[in-house]
Amino acid sequence: MDKLNINIKKIRSDFPVLREKVHGLPLVYLDNAATTLRPQVVVDALAGYYLRYSANIHRGVHALSEKATAEYEKSRRTVKDFIHASSTAEIIFTRGTTESINLVAQSFCRPSFKPDDEIVVTAMEHHSNIVPWQILCEQVGCRLKVIPMNDKGELILERVDSFLTERTQLLSIVYLSNSLGTINPVQDVIDKAHQKNIPVFVDAAQAMSHCPIDVQTLDCDFLAFSGHKIFGPSGIGVLYGKEKWLEQMPPYQGGGDMISSVTFEKTIYNTLPYKFEAGTPHIAGVIGLGAALEYVQSVGLDLIMNYEKDLLDYGTKALLSVPDLKLIGTASNKASVLSFILPPIHPHDIGTLIDEEGVAIRTGHHCTQPVMKFFKIPATSRASVAVYNTKEEIDLLVQALFKAKKIFD
Ligand code: PLP
């Protein structure tokens, strides 16, 4: 146990990929905002389904199908408890955050939004929380409005109210920015929006593995996250929605499982949450996601938060010891993400050079081109930490950066 009560040795041993070598060197994986590594328990849960009970769910009466259905629905309960939803009817499995946002754009907004209605987002959204609304705007003639941020990459909270008008039909906000690390004051923003009866969507793609989330306390109307960013499988995610909204929304897709009866004349849709889960879902993915959330619960999100905060503070200081390095995103409330530029070296060159030292980071616009435009840069290098990272790994990153700098000098 270290002083923050994290048994880092044990945690690292839970993640088989951390034993891999890259270019003959131990892997230093600092690309967690793109996707996290998976613990053995998640791999075992996936394999368990494929090896022992790989049947289809819901429709079978045989033992394997009943087992698969039971495990699938157990995961739904795990998700419900994890985010403190009031009912499993509010938990819809999707392919991920992106699909969850598209679902709400098409099923919640499209049927009722009118020309000149407004959707409000922030200046630091991922493309997933921009483009689905733009598609909607093209479809119904509504408009996208953007709450600005300051030079530290913080939302200008005082400006929020002026963006919420009688035309605003939805506010959609990222909880934790993937390119800046900013943790937004989502509770304040939700309260402001609700004072004007405006529903709020929370993009928790990054927040899920770094901040405890309670949808009932937040009182958000919708919230989305992706399994692969919280140690779970890729291709699986969740849309949480308040039952009162989900009930009145038409299905997103039609097909098997989302119906209770079909005739050529009329189809009666299934109850929640199945109304939104057309077709055979990613059964193994759902089961793997349940295992991933149970894993996080076993470590404890509060402990994870404290441990990562210490790591982030250490990483911030360590990176600033590199001459000419500039951090992009210096919000006072941050998690996980250390985005930086190191002129004159292009971020892509940095990524390639430090990969030779076994250090994996991400370079580019991180699907936030408007954020890059705001900072007048084409790209950043981004190191992002998870609970299995260590200060020694941060030191290796910094050493690799010094080496890259030497090559360019
Ligand atoms: N929102 C944020 C803040 C993200 O970081 C990401 C992925 O990086 C997404 C949305 C989209 O997630 P996915 O690609 O898993 O659907």
Short mmCIF file of C-alpha atoms and ligand atoms in Angstrom, two decimals:
data_model
loop_
_atom_site.label_atom_id
_atom_site.label_comp_id
_atom_site.label_asym_id
_atom_site.label_seq_id
_atom_site.Cartn_x
_atom_site.Cartn_y
_atom_site.Cartn_z
CA MET A 1 0.00 0.00 0.00
CA ASP A 2 1.32 3.47 -0.69
CA LYS A 3 0.45 6.48 1.44
CA LEU A 4 -2.74 7.05 -0.53
CA ASN A 5 -3.93 3.54 0.36
CA ILE A 6 -3.66 2.28 -3.18
CA ASN A 7 -2.01 -1.08 -3.52
CA ILE A 8 -0.28 -0.08 -6.72
CA LYS A 9 1.69 -3.33 -7.08
CA LYS A 10 -1.50 -5.35 -6.91
CA ILE A 11 -3.35 -2.99 -9.25
CA ARG A 12 -0.56 -3.14 -11.83
CA SER A 13 -0.51 -6.90 -11.64
CA ASP A 14 -4.24 -6.90 -12.48
CA PHE A 15 -3.51 -5.48 -15.96
CA PRO A 16 -1.72 -8.06 -18.16
CA VAL A 17 -0.76 -5.54 -20.86
CA LEU A 18 1.47 -3.75 -18.36
CA ARG A 19 3.79 -6.76 -18.51
CA GLU A 20 4.37 -6.17 -22.23
CA LYS A 21 7.62 -4.79 -23.60
CA VAL A 22 7.67 -2.14 -26.32
CA HIS A 23 10.86 -1.92 -28.41
CA GLY A 24 12.43 -4.13 -25.75
CA LEU A 25 11.51 -1.69 -22.97
CA PRO A 26 8.80 -1.87 -20.31
CA LEU A 27 5.60 -0.30 -21.58
CA VAL A 28 4.75 3.10 -20.10
CA TYR A 29 1.08 3.46 -21.02
CA LEU A 30 -0.04 7.07 -20.77
CA ASP A 31 -2.80 7.04 -23.40
CA ASN A 32 -5.69 6.32 -21.06
CA ALA A 33 -7.93 9.12 -22.32
CA ALA A 34 -7.99 7.35 -25.69
CA THR A 35 -8.69 3.97 -24.16
CA THR A 36 -7.83 2.29 -20.88
CA LEU A 37 -6.19 -1.08 -20.45
CA ARG A 38 -8.30 -4.00 -19.23
CA PRO A 39 -7.80 -5.94 -16.02
CA GLN A 40 -7.69 -9.73 -16.10
CA VAL A 41 -11.17 -9.92 -14.54
CA VAL A 42 -12.66 -8.19 -17.57
CA VAL A 43 -10.83 -10.46 -20.00
CA ASP A 44 -12.02 -13.43 -17.92
CA ALA A 45 -15.62 -12.20 -18.01
CA LEU A 46 -15.50 -11.85 -21.80
CA ALA A 47 -13.85 -15.25 -22.20
CA GLY A 48 -16.27 -16.78 -19.69
CA TYR A 49 -19.21 -15.81 -21.85
CA TYR A 50 -17.64 -17.11 -25.06
CA LEU A 51 -16.26 -20.27 -23.45
CA ARG A 52 -19.10 -21.32 -21.16
CA TYR A 53 -22.47 -19.81 -22.09
CA SER A 54 -22.27 -18.01 -25.43
CA ALA A 55 -26.00 -18.10 -26.13
CA ASN A 56 -28.34 -15.33 -27.23
CA ILE A 57 -30.30 -13.50 -24.54
CA HIS A 58 -33.93 -12.80 -23.66
CA ARG A 59 -35.58 -15.20 -26.08
CA GLY A 60 -34.20 -18.57 -25.05
CA VAL A 61 -35.73 -21.03 -22.63
CA HIS A 62 -32.64 -23.23 -22.45
CA ALA A 63 -30.12 -23.08 -19.62
CA LEU A 64 -27.34 -21.32 -21.54
CA SER A 65 -29.62 -18.56 -22.75
CA GLU A 66 -31.00 -18.10 -19.25
CA LYS A 67 -27.48 -17.83 -17.86
CA ALA A 68 -26.46 -15.31 -20.56
CA THR A 69 -29.63 -13.27 -19.90
CA ALA A 70 -29.03 -13.33 -16.15
CA GLU A 71 -25.43 -12.11 -16.55
CA TYR A 72 -26.46 -9.43 -19.05
CA GLU A 73 -29.16 -8.09 -16.75
CA LYS A 74 -26.83 -8.32 -13.74
CA SER A 75 -24.52 -5.91 -15.56
CA ARG A 76 -27.41 -3.52 -16.05
CA ARG A 77 -27.97 -3.55 -12.27
CA THR A 78 -24.25 -2.96 -11.73
CA VAL A 79 -24.36 0.09 -14.01
CA LYS A 80 -27.50 1.36 -12.28
CA ASP A 81 -25.85 1.09 -8.86
CA PHE A 82 -22.55 2.54 -10.12
CA ILE A 83 -24.14 5.76 -11.35
CA HIS A 84 -26.93 5.71 -8.73
CA ALA A 85 -29.80 5.65 -11.20
CA SER A 86 -33.20 5.02 -9.69
CA SER A 87 -34.13 2.12 -11.97
CA THR A 88 -32.66 -0.32 -14.49
CA ALA A 89 -35.28 1.00 -16.95
CA GLU A 90 -33.06 4.07 -17.21
CA ILE A 91 -29.97 2.13 -18.31
CA ILE A 92 -29.69 1.57 -22.05
CA PHE A 93 -26.77 -0.28 -23.54
CA THR A 94 -25.34 1.38 -26.64
CA ARG A 95 -22.10 1.11 -28.62
CA GLY A 96 -20.64 3.93 -26.57
CA THR A 97 -20.85 7.62 -25.78
CA THR A 98 -21.06 8.55 -29.45
CA GLU A 99 -24.06 6.36 -30.09
CA SER A 100 -25.73 7.52 -26.88
CA ILE A 101 -25.49 11.16 -28.00
CA ASN A 102 -26.80 10.32 -31.48
CA LEU A 103 -29.67 8.40 -29.90
CA VAL A 104 -30.77 11.42 -27.88
CA ALA A 105 -30.33 13.78 -30.85
CA GLN A 106 -32.52 11.61 -33.04
CA SER A 107 -35.08 10.27 -30.56
CA PHE A 108 -35.40 13.02 -27.99
CA CYS A 109 -34.72 16.13 -30.04
CA ARG A 110 -35.62 15.46 -33.65
CA PRO A 111 -39.33 14.70 -33.19
CA SER A 112 -40.08 17.89 -31.23
CA PHE A 113 -37.37 20.50 -31.97
CA LYS A 114 -38.41 23.35 -34.24
CA PRO A 115 -36.53 25.76 -36.50
CA ASP A 116 -34.74 28.42 -34.42
CA ASP A 117 -34.69 26.23 -31.31
CA GLU A 118 -31.26 26.16 -29.71
CA ILE A 119 -28.92 23.49 -28.35
CA VAL A 120 -26.16 24.74 -26.09
CA VAL A 121 -22.74 23.09 -25.75
CA THR A 122 -19.38 24.29 -24.45
CA ALA A 123 -16.22 25.32 -26.27
CA MET A 124 -14.37 22.20 -25.11
CA GLU A 125 -16.61 19.45 -26.46
CA HIS A 126 -15.39 16.30 -28.17
CA HIS A 127 -16.58 16.05 -31.79
CA SER A 128 -19.06 13.42 -30.54
CA ASN A 129 -20.83 16.14 -28.60
CA ILE A 130 -20.84 18.56 -31.53
CA VAL A 131 -21.50 16.71 -34.77
CA PRO A 132 -24.71 14.83 -33.78
CA TRP A 133 -26.25 18.19 -32.82
CA GLN A 134 -25.08 19.74 -36.10
CA ILE A 135 -26.73 16.89 -38.00
CA LEU A 136 -29.88 17.58 -36.01
CA CYS A 137 -29.61 21.30 -36.84
CA GLU A 138 -29.48 20.44 -40.54
CA GLN A 139 -32.50 18.17 -40.14
CA VAL A 140 -34.78 20.51 -38.21
CA GLY A 141 -33.29 23.96 -38.70
CA CYS A 142 -32.29 24.52 -35.07
CA ARG A 143 -29.05 26.23 -33.97
CA LEU A 144 -25.99 25.25 -31.96
CA LYS A 145 -24.71 27.77 -29.39
CA VAL A 146 -21.34 27.54 -27.68
CA ILE A 147 -20.52 28.71 -24.14
CA PRO A 148 -16.95 30.04 -24.21
CA MET A 149 -13.97 29.06 -22.09
CA ASN A 150 -11.03 31.10 -20.79
CA ASP A 151 -7.31 30.75 -21.59
CA LYS A 152 -6.88 28.14 -18.86
CA GLY A 153 -9.50 25.97 -20.54
CA GLU A 154 -12.15 26.66 -17.91
CA LEU A 155 -15.80 27.18 -18.72
CA ILE A 156 -16.81 30.82 -18.15
CA LEU A 157 -19.55 30.03 -15.67
CA GLU A 158 -20.82 33.62 -15.53
CA ARG A 159 -21.65 33.37 -19.24
CA VAL A 160 -23.82 30.25 -18.90
CA ASP A 161 -27.02 32.09 -17.98
CA SER A 162 -26.93 34.34 -21.02
CA PHE A 163 -26.83 31.27 -23.28
CA LEU A 164 -29.93 29.75 -21.73
CA THR A 165 -32.88 31.46 -23.36
CA GLU A 166 -36.50 30.60 -24.01
CA ARG A 167 -35.28 29.07 -27.29
CA THR A 168 -32.91 26.63 -25.58
CA GLN A 169 -34.24 23.08 -25.74
CA LEU A 170 -31.18 21.19 -24.49
CA LEU A 171 -27.80 21.84 -22.92
CA SER A 172 -25.10 19.22 -23.48
CA ILE A 173 -21.87 19.45 -21.53
CA VAL A 174 -18.71 17.43 -21.17
CA TYR A 175 -17.95 16.53 -17.55
CA LEU A 176 -14.19 16.07 -18.02
CA SER A 177 -12.51 17.40 -21.16
CA ASN A 178 -10.43 14.81 -22.98
CA SER A 179 -8.00 17.33 -24.47
CA LEU A 180 -7.63 19.73 -21.53
CA GLY A 181 -8.43 17.69 -18.45
CA THR A 182 -10.84 20.37 -17.21
CA ILE A 183 -13.51 19.12 -14.80
CA ASN A 184 -16.55 21.25 -15.51
CA PRO A 185 -18.83 22.50 -12.73
CA VAL A 186 -21.62 20.31 -14.10
CA GLN A 187 -23.75 20.54 -10.96
CA ASP A 188 -23.87 24.35 -11.18
CA VAL A 189 -24.60 24.22 -14.90
CA ILE A 190 -27.39 21.67 -14.46
CA ASP A 191 -28.94 23.77 -11.67
CA LYS A 192 -28.85 26.88 -13.85
CA ALA A 193 -30.43 25.04 -16.79
CA HIS A 194 -33.13 23.47 -14.64
CA GLN A 195 -34.11 26.85 -13.24
CA LYS A 196 -35.21 27.52 -16.81
CA ASN A 197 -36.65 24.00 -17.35
CA ILE A 198 -33.92 23.11 -19.83
CA PRO A 199 -32.90 19.42 -19.88
CA VAL A 200 -29.20 18.62 -19.60
CA PHE A 201 -27.10 15.90 -21.24
CA VAL A 202 -23.79 15.05 -19.56
CA ASP A 203 -20.96 13.53 -21.61
CA ALA A 204 -19.21 11.46 -18.96
CA ALA A 205 -16.95 9.54 -21.36
CA GLN A 206 -13.82 10.63 -19.50
CA ALA A 207 -15.32 11.41 -16.11
CA MET A 208 -16.53 7.89 -15.41
CA SER A 209 -13.16 6.45 -14.45
CA HIS A 210 -11.97 9.54 -12.57
CA CYS A 211 -14.95 11.07 -10.73
CA PRO A 212 -17.72 9.42 -8.68
CA ILE A 213 -21.02 9.99 -10.47
CA ASP A 214 -24.49 10.11 -8.96
CA VAL A 215 -27.10 10.89 -11.60
CA GLN A 216 -29.81 11.46 -9.00
CA THR A 217 -27.77 14.05 -7.12
CA LEU A 218 -26.65 15.68 -10.36
CA ASP A 219 -30.26 15.47 -11.52
CA CYS A 220 -29.00 15.34 -15.13
CA ASP A 221 -31.57 14.30 -17.71
CA PHE A 222 -29.19 12.17 -19.76
CA LEU A 223 -25.66 10.91 -19.22
CA ALA A 224 -23.43 8.81 -21.46
CA PHE A 225 -20.21 6.86 -21.12
CA SER A 226 -18.13 4.24 -22.94
CA GLY A 227 -16.93 0.93 -21.55
CA HIS A 228 -13.46 1.18 -23.05
CA LYS A 229 -12.63 4.31 -21.07
CA ILE A 230 -13.34 2.61 -17.76
CA PHE A 231 -11.34 -0.62 -18.16
CA GLY A 232 -14.18 -2.35 -20.03
CA PRO A 233 -14.56 -3.66 -23.57
CA SER A 234 -14.78 -1.42 -26.62
CA GLY A 235 -18.00 -1.26 -28.61
CA ILE A 236 -20.15 -1.05 -25.51
CA GLY A 237 -21.44 1.94 -23.59
CA VAL A 238 -24.39 3.33 -21.75
CA LEU A 239 -27.05 5.94 -22.12
CA TYR A 240 -28.67 6.91 -18.85
CA GLY A 241 -31.92 8.82 -19.27
CA LYS A 242 -34.63 9.88 -16.86
CA GLU A 243 -37.53 7.50 -17.26
CA LYS A 244 -39.98 10.34 -17.93
CA TRP A 245 -38.00 11.29 -21.07
CA LEU A 246 -37.22 7.77 -22.26
CA GLU A 247 -40.90 6.83 -21.97
CA GLN A 248 -41.97 9.57 -24.33
CA MET A 249 -39.13 9.08 -26.85
CA PRO A 250 -39.70 6.95 -29.97
CA PRO A 251 -37.27 4.06 -30.56
CA TYR A 252 -33.93 4.91 -32.15
CA GLN A 253 -33.75 1.77 -34.26
CA GLY A 254 -36.26 -0.93 -35.11
CA GLY A 255 -35.69 -4.67 -35.05
CA GLY A 256 -35.80 -7.68 -32.80
CA ASP A 257 -36.06 -7.38 -29.02
CA MET A 258 -37.36 -3.80 -29.05
CA ILE A 259 -40.94 -4.92 -29.70
CA SER A 260 -43.66 -6.55 -27.69
CA SER A 261 -45.76 -7.45 -30.74
CA VAL A 262 -45.53 -7.03 -34.50
CA THR A 263 -48.13 -7.29 -37.21
CA PHE A 264 -47.94 -5.85 -40.71
CA GLU A 265 -50.50 -3.32 -39.58
CA LYS A 266 -48.95 -2.19 -36.31
CA THR A 267 -46.03 -2.76 -33.97
CA ILE A 268 -46.20 -2.29 -30.21
CA TYR A 269 -42.82 -1.36 -28.78
CA ASN A 270 -41.23 -3.10 -25.85
CA THR A 271 -41.00 -1.50 -22.40
CA LEU A 272 -37.90 0.32 -21.18
CA PRO A 273 -35.02 -0.17 -21.51
CA TYR A 274 -35.52 -2.76 -24.28
CA LYS A 275 -37.32 -0.29 -26.53
CA PHE A 276 -33.90 1.20 -27.25
CA GLU A 277 -31.94 -2.04 -27.64
CA ALA A 278 -32.86 -3.31 -31.11
CA GLY A 279 -31.19 -6.48 -32.34
CA THR A 280 -28.76 -8.86 -30.68
CA PRO A 281 -26.59 -6.63 -28.49
CA HIS A 282 -22.89 -6.88 -27.60
CA ILE A 283 -23.66 -9.50 -24.93
CA ALA A 284 -20.06 -10.23 -24.01
CA GLY A 285 -19.36 -6.49 -23.95
CA VAL A 286 -22.15 -5.83 -21.49
CA ILE A 287 -20.93 -8.64 -19.24
CA GLY A 288 -17.35 -7.35 -19.52
CA LEU A 289 -18.52 -3.83 -18.68
CA GLY A 290 -20.20 -5.12 -15.54
CA ALA A 291 -16.93 -6.78 -14.53
CA ALA A 292 -15.01 -3.55 -15.20
CA LEU A 293 -17.34 -1.50 -12.98
CA GLU A 294 -17.14 -4.10 -10.23
CA TYR A 295 -13.35 -3.88 -10.51
CA VAL A 296 -13.44 -0.09 -10.08
CA GLN A 297 -15.78 -0.50 -7.11
CA SER A 298 -13.36 -2.97 -5.56
CA VAL A 299 -10.56 -0.38 -5.74
CA GLY A 300 -12.81 2.57 -4.82
CA LEU A 301 -13.33 5.67 -6.96
CA ASP A 302 -12.54 8.03 -4.09
CA LEU A 303 -9.16 6.37 -3.64
CA ILE A 304 -8.59 6.41 -7.39
CA MET A 305 -9.37 10.14 -7.47
CA ASN A 306 -6.94 10.95 -4.67
CA TYR A 307 -4.20 8.80 -6.12
CA GLU A 308 -4.57 10.28 -9.60
CA LYS A 309 -4.67 13.83 -8.23
CA ASP A 310 -1.29 13.25 -6.62
CA LEU A 311 0.00 11.80 -9.89
CA LEU A 312 -1.35 14.72 -11.90
CA ASP A 313 0.24 17.28 -9.58
CA TYR A 314 3.53 15.42 -9.79
CA GLY A 315 3.24 15.15 -13.58
CA THR A 316 2.40 18.85 -13.95
CA LYS A 317 5.53 19.87 -12.02
CA ALA A 318 7.70 17.30 -13.81
CA LEU A 319 6.58 18.36 -17.28
CA LEU A 320 7.15 22.03 -16.49
CA SER A 321 10.78 21.18 -15.75
CA VAL A 322 11.24 20.57 -19.50
CA PRO A 323 12.43 23.86 -21.06
CA ASP A 324 10.02 25.39 -23.62
CA LEU A 325 7.20 23.02 -22.67
CA LYS A 326 3.81 24.68 -22.41
CA LEU A 327 0.81 23.00 -20.84
CA ILE A 328 -2.47 23.37 -22.73
CA GLY A 329 -5.29 23.22 -20.22
CA THR A 330 -4.42 24.59 -16.79
CA ALA A 331 -7.83 24.64 -15.15
CA SER A 332 -7.80 24.74 -11.37
CA ASN A 333 -10.06 21.67 -11.30
CA LYS A 334 -8.46 19.01 -13.49
CA ALA A 335 -8.05 15.26 -13.78
CA SER A 336 -5.95 12.75 -15.65
CA VAL A 337 -4.93 14.78 -18.70
CA LEU A 338 -1.59 16.49 -19.35
CA SER A 339 -1.78 18.12 -22.77
CA PHE A 340 1.28 20.06 -23.88
CA ILE A 341 3.27 21.51 -26.73
CA LEU A 342 7.05 21.58 -26.93
CA PRO A 343 7.97 23.95 -29.74
CA PRO A 344 9.56 23.70 -32.20
CA ILE A 345 9.00 19.93 -32.14
CA HIS A 346 5.73 18.88 -33.74
CA PRO A 347 3.55 16.81 -31.40
CA HIS A 348 3.56 13.90 -33.87
CA ASP A 349 7.37 13.83 -33.79
CA ILE A 350 7.28 13.84 -30.01
CA GLY A 351 4.88 10.90 -30.01
CA THR A 352 7.07 8.92 -32.40
CA LEU A 353 10.33 9.69 -30.62
CA ILE A 354 9.11 8.83 -27.16
CA ASP A 355 7.44 5.67 -28.44
CA GLU A 356 11.00 4.48 -29.06
CA GLU A 357 11.50 4.76 -25.29
CA GLY A 358 8.41 2.63 -24.68
CA VAL A 359 6.24 5.61 -23.74
CA ALA A 360 2.75 5.64 -25.26
CA ILE A 361 0.99 9.00 -25.45
CA ARG A 362 -1.47 10.46 -27.96
CA THR A 363 -0.77 13.31 -30.34
CA GLY A 364 -3.17 15.24 -32.54
CA HIS A 365 -6.35 17.23 -32.05
CA HIS A 366 -7.95 14.53 -29.86
CA CYS A 367 -11.28 14.95 -31.69
CA THR A 368 -11.52 18.49 -30.34
CA GLN A 369 -10.53 20.63 -33.31
CA PRO A 370 -12.37 23.69 -31.93
CA VAL A 371 -10.19 23.47 -28.80
CA MET A 372 -7.05 23.46 -30.98
CA LYS A 373 -8.39 26.45 -32.92
CA PHE A 374 -9.02 28.31 -29.65
CA PHE A 375 -5.42 27.79 -28.56
CA LYS A 376 -4.16 28.52 -32.12
CA ILE A 377 -2.29 25.24 -32.37
CA PRO A 378 -2.71 22.30 -34.75
CA ALA A 379 -2.27 19.59 -32.14
CA THR A 380 -0.98 18.72 -28.69
CA SER A 381 0.88 15.84 -27.14
CA ARG A 382 -1.32 14.30 -24.47
CA ALA A 383 -0.28 12.11 -21.59
CA SER A 384 -3.25 10.81 -19.62
CA VAL A 385 -2.99 8.84 -16.41
CA ALA A 386 -5.05 6.04 -14.91
CA VAL A 387 -4.94 4.36 -11.54
CA TYR A 388 -2.19 1.91 -12.58
CA ASN A 389 0.31 4.65 -13.53
CA THR A 390 3.15 5.68 -11.26
CA LYS A 391 5.46 8.62 -10.63
CA GLU A 392 8.31 6.50 -12.00
CA GLU A 393 6.44 6.32 -15.29
CA ILE A 394 6.01 10.10 -15.31
CA ASP A 395 9.78 10.36 -14.80
CA LEU A 396 10.31 8.08 -17.81
CA LEU A 397 8.03 10.31 -19.89
CA VAL A 398 10.00 13.39 -18.87
CA GLN A 399 13.34 11.67 -19.56
CA ALA A 400 12.08 10.65 -23.01
CA LEU A 401 11.04 14.26 -23.68
CA PHE A 402 14.50 15.53 -22.72
CA LYS A 403 15.97 12.97 -25.11
CA ALA A 404 13.64 14.03 -27.93
CA LYS A 405 14.57 17.65 -27.29
CA LYS A 406 18.25 16.83 -27.50
CA ILE A 407 17.74 15.22 -30.91
CA PHE A 408 15.96 18.32 -32.19
CA ASP A 409 18.36 20.81 -30.58
N1 PLP B 1 -16.66 12.45 -25.28
C1 PLP B 1 -15.44 12.54 -24.77
C2 PLP B 1 -15.14 13.59 -23.75
C3 PLP B 1 -14.45 11.65 -25.19
O1 PLP B 1 -13.22 11.74 -24.68
C4 PLP B 1 -14.78 10.66 -26.14
C5 PLP B 1 -13.74 9.76 -26.63
O2 PLP B 1 -12.56 10.07 -26.61
C6 PLP B 1 -16.08 10.60 -26.62
C7 PLP B 1 -17.01 11.50 -26.17
C8 PLP B 1 -16.50 9.54 -27.59
O3 PLP B 1 -16.40 8.30 -27.01
P1 PLP B 1 -16.56 6.96 -27.89
O4 PLP B 1 -15.62 7.11 -29.04
O5 PLP B 1 -16.18 5.87 -26.96
O6 PLP B 1 -17.97 6.90 -28.33
#
